[in-house]
Steps between C-alpha positions, in 0.01 A plus 500: 500500500814521713822677411779245447761762593336606823678420827327198652309567819667357809308208638422557865410186686241499776767369739724799432213735576407330826847429644805710568832316518722567801807680371869445559557762774192396698624142486847611614346676802279198569809279488680723751202476738491121454873466562471699823220292651652176369836593655333559835317164486817314399702674774247393764497140375880497480521623859276213609713255298818642653366460854361152431806360318798387705818648359837333515808511283424174324132565432371646178139449606444873555640591159288239325188602691556871442557442130178301474306769689631772270405302188178327601329757724476776235366246249229379739400848617491664158318219320250469789430875480462481122258207529294663776507868397650501147748747644765569763496782758715712270268457204197544730634844596448601136186288447696263279360159415646206306255366241492282190645693206214406266188477715599733786364238739652308791820304436549138612747410774713303254543799271584718800778255591626529140485880537708487820760271344495726196657774712824301483477504119427875512810584704749274318573725202609798716143554618380562145182302565407743777597814307292366212193615695596861418494439123223246460162639395323268748766563768596131514833376625641168377345331806158638401542384141602149616194472725258683271427770758479877520489734798210743487382781723176375652262794512 
């Protein structure tokens, strides 16, 4: 017979035992690493665009091209890395891996695109969606919640 007034035992899922979520500060450091290498790649591409684009006072071609490079290149690089490695170099430095929040398995390319676009949702309310990682028990930002993903430390 069980005691009705006894504190219920916490239910520990098998997933929680097997996986450790990547915390806020590790993800901040990973983001810094990613911004450094991404900045270098964009700078190199922009230099090529600058050399290849004729500049004159009436032409806005360079501005349009540079804007497109700065928007599209990070999207392509990051999503390609997520699809191929489930990570970026910054997350790889801490053995971080993006996985399905329920099954802890590989995530589809479509959901990874949703995750990337979810970053814009995360930063809109003063970055609250990114800071949310610090308070969430599964360390999910708004972009993770939208895509149904978590970032774990792959042991």
